[in-house]
mmCIF file of C-alpha atoms in Angstrom:
data_model
loop_
_atom_site.group_PDB
_atom_site.id
_atom_site.type_symbol
_atom_site.label_atom_id
_atom_site.label_comp_id
_atom_site.label_asym_id
_atom_site.label_seq_id
_atom_site.Cartn_x
_atom_site.Cartn_y
_atom_site.Cartn_z
ATOM 1 C CA UNK A 11 190.475 152.081 124.366
ATOM 2 C CA UNK A 12 187.179 152.209 126.566
ATOM 3 C CA UNK A 13 186.485 154.605 129.415
ATOM 4 C CA UNK A 14 185.117 153.066 132.025
ATOM 5 C CA UNK A 15 184.031 154.157 135.670
ATOM 6 C CA UNK A 16 182.811 153.398 139.027
ATOM 7 C CA UNK A 17 180.224 154.022 141.156
ATOM 8 C CA UNK A 18 180.825 155.427 143.867
ATOM 9 C CA UNK A 19 184.203 155.517 144.038
ATOM 10 C CA UNK A 20 184.217 154.851 147.634
ATOM 11 C CA UNK A 21 181.803 153.775 150.236
ATOM 12 C CA UNK A 22 181.039 152.898 154.146
ATOM 13 C CA UNK A 23 178.215 151.239 154.800
ATOM 14 C CA UNK A 24 177.037 149.381 158.384
ATOM 15 C CA UNK A 25 176.865 145.743 158.611
ATOM 16 C CA UNK A 26 173.672 144.461 157.356
ATOM 17 C CA UNK A 27 173.099 146.367 154.774
ATOM 18 C CA UNK A 28 173.484 146.860 151.462
ATOM 19 C CA UNK A 29 175.382 148.502 148.676
ATOM 20 C CA UNK A 30 175.224 148.820 145.085
ATOM 21 C CA UNK A 31 178.248 149.476 142.363
ATOM 22 C CA UNK A 32 178.031 150.360 139.185
ATOM 23 C CA UNK A 33 179.909 150.351 136.509
ATOM 24 C CA UNK A 34 179.794 152.316 133.202
ATOM 25 C CA UNK A 35 181.415 151.399 129.579
ATOM 26 C CA UNK A 36 181.489 155.780 128.772
ATOM 27 C CA UNK A 37 182.294 155.418 125.450
ATOM 28 C CA UNK A 38 182.202 151.046 124.635
ATOM 29 C CA UNK A 39 179.044 148.787 123.978
ATOM 30 C CA UNK A 40 180.621 146.124 126.368
ATOM 31 C CA UNK A 41 178.432 142.778 126.035
ATOM 32 C CA UNK A 42 181.199 141.362 128.652
ATOM 33 C CA UNK A 43 181.497 142.745 132.161
ATOM 34 C CA UNK A 44 183.887 141.379 134.445
ATOM 35 C CA UNK A 45 184.169 142.180 138.469
ATOM 36 C CA UNK A 46 187.487 142.087 140.674
ATOM 37 C CA UNK A 47 187.880 142.219 144.672
ATOM 38 C CA UNK A 48 191.277 143.392 145.722
ATOM 39 C CA UNK A 49 192.252 142.554 149.823
ATOM 40 C CA UNK A 50 194.624 145.082 150.805
ATOM 41 C CA UNK A 51 197.536 144.642 150.492
ATOM 42 C CA UNK A 52 197.015 141.161 148.061
ATOM 43 C CA UNK A 53 195.899 140.990 144.257
ATOM 44 C CA UNK A 54 192.996 140.804 142.197
ATOM 45 C CA UNK A 55 190.813 137.542 142.213
ATOM 46 C CA UNK A 56 187.864 137.686 139.190
ATOM 47 C CA UNK A 57 184.463 137.206 141.161
ATOM 48 C CA UNK A 58 182.341 136.399 138.297
ATOM 49 C CA UNK A 59 181.668 137.495 134.507
ATOM 50 C CA UNK A 60 178.582 140.027 133.583
ATOM 51 C CA UNK A 61 177.070 139.427 130.220
ATOM 52 C CA UNK A 62 174.100 141.952 129.139
ATOM 53 C CA UNK A 63 170.739 140.252 129.081
ATOM 54 C CA UNK A 64 172.119 137.136 130.966
ATOM 55 C CA UNK A 65 172.895 135.538 133.881
ATOM 56 C CA UNK A 66 176.664 136.406 135.358
ATOM 57 C CA UNK A 67 179.011 133.509 135.812
ATOM 58 C CA UNK A 68 180.453 133.462 139.395
ATOM 59 C CA UNK A 69 183.912 131.439 140.563
ATOM 60 C CA UNK A 70 183.808 128.656 142.322
ATOM 61 C CA UNK A 71 183.415 129.765 145.940
ATOM 62 C CA UNK A 72 181.923 133.111 145.072
ATOM 63 C CA UNK A 73 178.388 133.286 146.334
ATOM 64 C CA UNK A 74 176.205 134.539 143.661
ATOM 65 C CA UNK A 75 173.792 135.364 146.664
ATOM 66 C CA UNK A 76 175.123 137.725 148.359
ATOM 67 C CA UNK A 77 176.705 139.544 145.210
ATOM 68 C CA UNK A 78 173.974 139.911 142.753
ATOM 69 C CA UNK A 79 175.564 141.161 138.705
ATOM 70 C CA UNK A 80 173.346 142.529 136.852
ATOM 71 C CA UNK A 81 174.158 143.636 133.483
ATOM 72 C CA UNK A 82 170.781 144.986 132.045
ATOM 73 C CA UNK A 83 172.967 147.251 129.458
ATOM 74 C CA UNK A 84 175.417 147.373 126.962
ATOM 75 C CA UNK A 85 176.850 150.624 129.151
ATOM 76 C CA UNK A 86 176.367 149.536 132.386
ATOM 77 C CA UNK A 87 176.695 146.435 135.091
ATOM 78 C CA UNK A 88 175.571 146.269 138.854
ATOM 79 C CA UNK A 89 177.344 144.822 141.816
ATOM 80 C CA UNK A 90 174.784 144.371 145.085
ATOM 81 C CA UNK A 91 176.872 143.530 147.672
ATOM 82 C CA UNK A 92 173.760 141.846 150.138
ATOM 83 C CA UNK A 93 173.703 141.593 153.626
ATOM 84 C CA UNK A 94 177.455 143.235 153.847
ATOM 85 C CA UNK A 95 179.173 142.347 156.402
ATOM 86 C CA UNK A 96 182.754 143.679 157.888
ATOM 87 C CA UNK A 97 184.637 140.551 156.022
ATOM 88 C CA UNK A 98 182.872 141.852 152.839
ATOM 89 C CA UNK A 99 184.901 145.301 152.898
ATOM 90 C CA UNK A 100 186.897 145.187 150.139
ATOM 91 C CA UNK A 101 188.028 146.943 146.370
ATOM 92 C CA UNK A 102 185.734 145.867 144.037
ATOM 93 C CA UNK A 103 187.311 146.657 140.514
ATOM 94 C CA UNK A 104 184.774 146.086 137.346
ATOM 95 C CA UNK A 105 186.521 145.949 133.883
ATOM 96 C CA UNK A 106 185.329 145.945 129.983
ATOM 97 C CA UNK A 107 185.902 143.579 127.393
ATOM 98 C CA UNK A 108 187.317 145.076 124.662
ATOM 99 C CA UNK A 109 186.109 144.578 120.639
ATOM 100 C CA UNK A 110 190.069 143.806 119.272
ATOM 101 C CA UNK A 111 191.407 140.722 118.354
ATOM 102 C CA UNK A 112 192.928 140.076 121.900
ATOM 103 C CA UNK A 113 189.730 141.019 123.878
ATOM 104 C CA UNK A 114 190.854 143.540 125.864
ATOM 105 C CA UNK A 115 189.965 144.395 129.065
ATOM 106 C CA UNK A 116 189.621 147.719 130.439
ATOM 107 C CA UNK A 117 189.783 148.388 134.488
ATOM 108 C CA UNK A 118 187.640 150.997 136.295
ATOM 109 C CA UNK A 119 189.170 153.171 138.735
ATOM 110 C CA UNK A 120 187.793 151.406 141.471
ATOM 111 C CA UNK A 121 185.772 151.589 144.595
ATOM 112 C CA UNK A 122 186.685 150.952 147.993
ATOM 113 C CA UNK A 123 183.888 149.609 149.994
ATOM 114 C CA UNK A 124 184.404 149.408 154.179
ATOM 115 C CA UNK A 125 181.889 147.659 156.006
ATOM 116 C CA UNK A 126 181.643 148.542 159.809
ATOM 117 C CA UNK B 23 195.412 125.630 135.601
ATOM 118 C CA UNK B 24 196.466 128.815 135.333
ATOM 119 C CA UNK B 25 199.310 130.373 137.391
ATOM 120 C CA UNK B 26 201.297 133.805 137.897
ATOM 121 C CA UNK B 27 204.312 133.869 140.398
ATOM 122 C CA UNK B 28 205.890 136.938 141.269
ATOM 123 C CA UNK B 29 208.093 136.084 143.821
ATOM 124 C CA UNK B 30 208.978 139.400 144.395
ATOM 125 C CA UNK B 31 206.836 141.187 147.496
ATOM 126 C CA UNK B 32 208.502 144.427 148.397
ATOM 127 C CA UNK B 33 211.626 145.944 147.183
ATOM 128 C CA UNK B 34 212.524 149.040 147.575
ATOM 129 C CA UNK B 35 215.452 151.197 145.298
ATOM 130 C CA UNK B 36 217.116 154.509 144.954
ATOM 131 C CA UNK B 37 215.892 157.229 142.810
ATOM 132 C CA UNK B 38 217.959 156.481 139.277
ATOM 133 C CA UNK B 39 218.964 152.638 139.568
ATOM 134 C CA UNK B 40 217.692 150.126 137.723
ATOM 135 C CA UNK B 41 215.265 147.355 139.060
ATOM 136 C CA UNK B 42 213.722 144.031 137.273
ATOM 137 C CA UNK B 43 210.445 142.795 138.349
ATOM 138 C CA UNK B 44 210.309 139.594 137.873
ATOM 139 C CA UNK B 45 207.348 137.297 136.562
ATOM 140 C CA UNK B 46 206.816 133.323 136.291
ATOM 141 C CA UNK B 47 204.187 131.923 135.044
ATOM 142 C CA UNK B 48 201.942 128.563 134.229
ATOM 143 C CA UNK B 49 199.831 127.597 131.541
ATOM 144 C CA UNK B 50 198.792 124.546 129.952
ATOM 145 C CA UNK B 51 197.561 126.860 127.087
ATOM 146 C CA UNK B 52 200.103 126.637 123.795
ATOM 147 C CA UNK B 53 198.716 130.634 123.626
ATOM 148 C CA UNK B 54 198.427 132.611 125.754
ATOM 149 C CA UNK B 55 198.671 136.627 126.589
ATOM 150 C CA UNK B 56 200.743 138.173 128.781
ATOM 151 C CA UNK B 57 200.679 141.707 130.750
ATOM 152 C CA UNK B 58 202.098 144.492 133.369
ATOM 153 C CA UNK B 59 199.854 146.331 135.014
ATOM 154 C CA UNK B 60 201.001 148.991 137.602
ATOM 155 C CA UNK B 61 198.599 150.147 140.242
ATOM 156 C CA UNK B 62 199.508 153.440 141.955
ATOM 157 C CA UNK B 63 197.791 154.197 145.782
ATOM 158 C CA UNK B 64 195.057 155.647 143.944
ATOM 159 C CA UNK B 65 194.213 151.920 143.621
ATOM 160 C CA UNK B 66 193.488 152.195 139.468
ATOM 161 C CA UNK B 67 195.486 149.777 137.554
ATOM 162 C CA UNK B 68 197.443 151.354 134.802
ATOM 163 C CA UNK B 69 198.351 148.897 131.097
ATOM 164 C CA UNK B 70 202.088 149.049 130.529
ATOM 165 C CA UNK B 71 201.986 145.604 127.686
ATOM 166 C CA UNK B 72 200.565 142.456 126.512
ATOM 167 C CA UNK B 73 203.221 140.335 124.671
ATOM 168 C CA UNK B 74 201.516 137.507 122.809
ATOM 169 C CA UNK B 75 202.909 133.890 123.464
ATOM 170 C CA UNK B 76 203.997 133.592 119.649
ATOM 171 C CA UNK B 77 206.414 137.232 119.970
ATOM 172 C CA UNK B 78 209.406 136.280 121.466
ATOM 173 C CA UNK B 79 210.336 140.296 120.614
ATOM 174 C CA UNK B 80 211.471 141.954 123.955
ATOM 175 C CA UNK B 81 210.482 145.342 123.716
ATOM 176 C CA UNK B 82 211.141 148.884 124.760
ATOM 177 C CA UNK B 83 209.250 151.624 125.613
ATOM 178 C CA UNK B 84 211.245 154.322 127.392
ATOM 179 C CA UNK B 85 212.325 153.377 130.646
ATOM 180 C CA UNK B 86 210.618 150.453 130.090
ATOM 181 C CA UNK B 87 211.703 146.502 128.748
ATOM 182 C CA UNK B 88 210.450 143.697 128.714
ATOM 183 C CA UNK B 89 211.471 140.123 128.744
ATOM 184 C CA UNK B 90 210.169 137.145 127.458
ATOM 185 C CA UNK B 91 211.497 134.125 128.072
ATOM 186 C CA UNK B 92 208.973 131.030 126.636
ATOM 187 C CA UNK B 93 211.561 128.642 127.497
ATOM 188 C CA UNK B 94 211.927 129.652 131.113
ATOM 189 C CA UNK B 95 208.360 130.423 131.145
ATOM 190 C CA UNK B 96 209.218 134.242 132.402
ATOM 191 C CA UNK B 97 207.787 138.150 131.676
ATOM 192 C CA UNK B 98 210.263 140.170 133.171
ATOM 193 C CA UNK B 99 210.438 144.321 133.175
ATOM 194 C CA UNK B 100 212.947 146.605 134.212
ATOM 195 C CA UNK B 101 212.361 150.360 134.623
ATOM 196 C CA UNK B 102 215.719 152.041 134.051
ATOM 197 C CA UNK B 103 217.108 155.297 136.178
ATOM 198 C CA UNK B 104 214.187 154.484 137.998
ATOM 199 C CA UNK B 105 211.848 158.004 139.362
ATOM 200 C CA UNK B 106 209.440 158.273 142.860
ATOM 201 C CA UNK B 107 206.927 158.087 140.228
ATOM 202 C CA UNK B 108 207.668 154.468 139.411
ATOM 203 C CA UNK B 109 206.604 153.793 143.076
ATOM 204 C CA UNK B 110 203.578 151.563 142.750
ATOM 205 C CA UNK B 111 202.813 147.652 142.920
ATOM 206 C CA UNK B 112 202.977 145.863 139.755
ATOM 207 C CA UNK B 113 200.814 142.728 138.783
ATOM 208 C CA UNK B 114 202.015 140.081 136.298
ATOM 209 C CA UNK B 115 198.805 138.455 134.688
ATOM 210 C CA UNK B 116 197.829 135.568 132.195
ATOM 211 C CA UNK B 117 195.211 134.875 129.665
ATOM 212 C CA UNK B 118 194.194 132.786 127.273
ATOM 213 C CA UNK B 119 193.051 134.154 123.881
ATOM 214 C CA UNK B 120 190.291 132.386 123.238
ATOM 215 C CA UNK B 121 186.751 134.522 122.737
ATOM 216 C CA UNK B 122 184.287 133.650 126.030
ATOM 217 C CA UNK B 123 187.502 132.506 127.921
ATOM 218 C CA UNK B 124 189.277 135.948 129.294
ATOM 219 C CA UNK B 125 189.682 135.564 132.875
ATOM 220 C CA UNK B 126 192.951 137.103 133.629
ATOM 221 C CA UNK B 127 194.902 135.275 136.038
ATOM 222 C CA UNK B 128 196.737 137.934 138.414
ATOM 223 C CA UNK B 129 200.192 137.617 140.574
ATOM 224 C CA UNK B 130 200.130 138.687 143.896
ATOM 225 C CA UNK B 131 201.751 141.588 142.857
ATOM 226 C CA UNK B 132 204.815 143.272 143.726
ATOM 227 C CA UNK B 133 205.437 147.096 145.928
ATOM 228 C CA UNK B 134 208.176 148.513 144.360
ATOM 229 C CA UNK B 135 209.005 151.488 146.650
ATOM 230 C CA UNK B 136 211.762 154.524 144.218
ATOM 231 C CA UNK B 137 213.219 155.907 147.754
ATOM 232 C CA UNK B 138 214.207 159.445 146.238
#
């Protein structure tokens, strides 16, 4: 399966600032990546589907102007949380869609964001 | 709409006991994929199994086994002779097999604690 990395693994920022999270597919060219969000002790919720070279598709209720997604290459997608607030504190996980028949998703290790 | 229900929020068992994690799903798709993931305290999702809906054979992998019952829309996961390293949150998930519609719907997870 694909090896996926995320950077940073954790970040603390002040309210009102913007934070960029990177998701890299290290050994696979990923035309599609996914961004999930997980609040403490809760399930993973899909935020958006990131397609290389085109605009991301956001799930209902996710503010696209607040969570900017850029998928400029086949190995990198970025999620920028703009004007972060404490309620944006969460665990953000990306995944890469694989090329098998089952279109498996391979997950990154996650990024823990804390907004103070 | 797809839905995954994991009714057991938390389970604690003594080491070496067997434990079964329940998963019930809802979907209108005639074919679909079911998954189990393990999320240890580090946060990274660990893929455990993928099951195609037309394959109802139960599967065993070491101490892990899965019971897929299409008639009751259940996909239960059993760990035999549990070990402390099995302590984690376990997620059941459901997905359409169609290209371009790979959204994973996760259950709320079951937190498993193995008591030494």
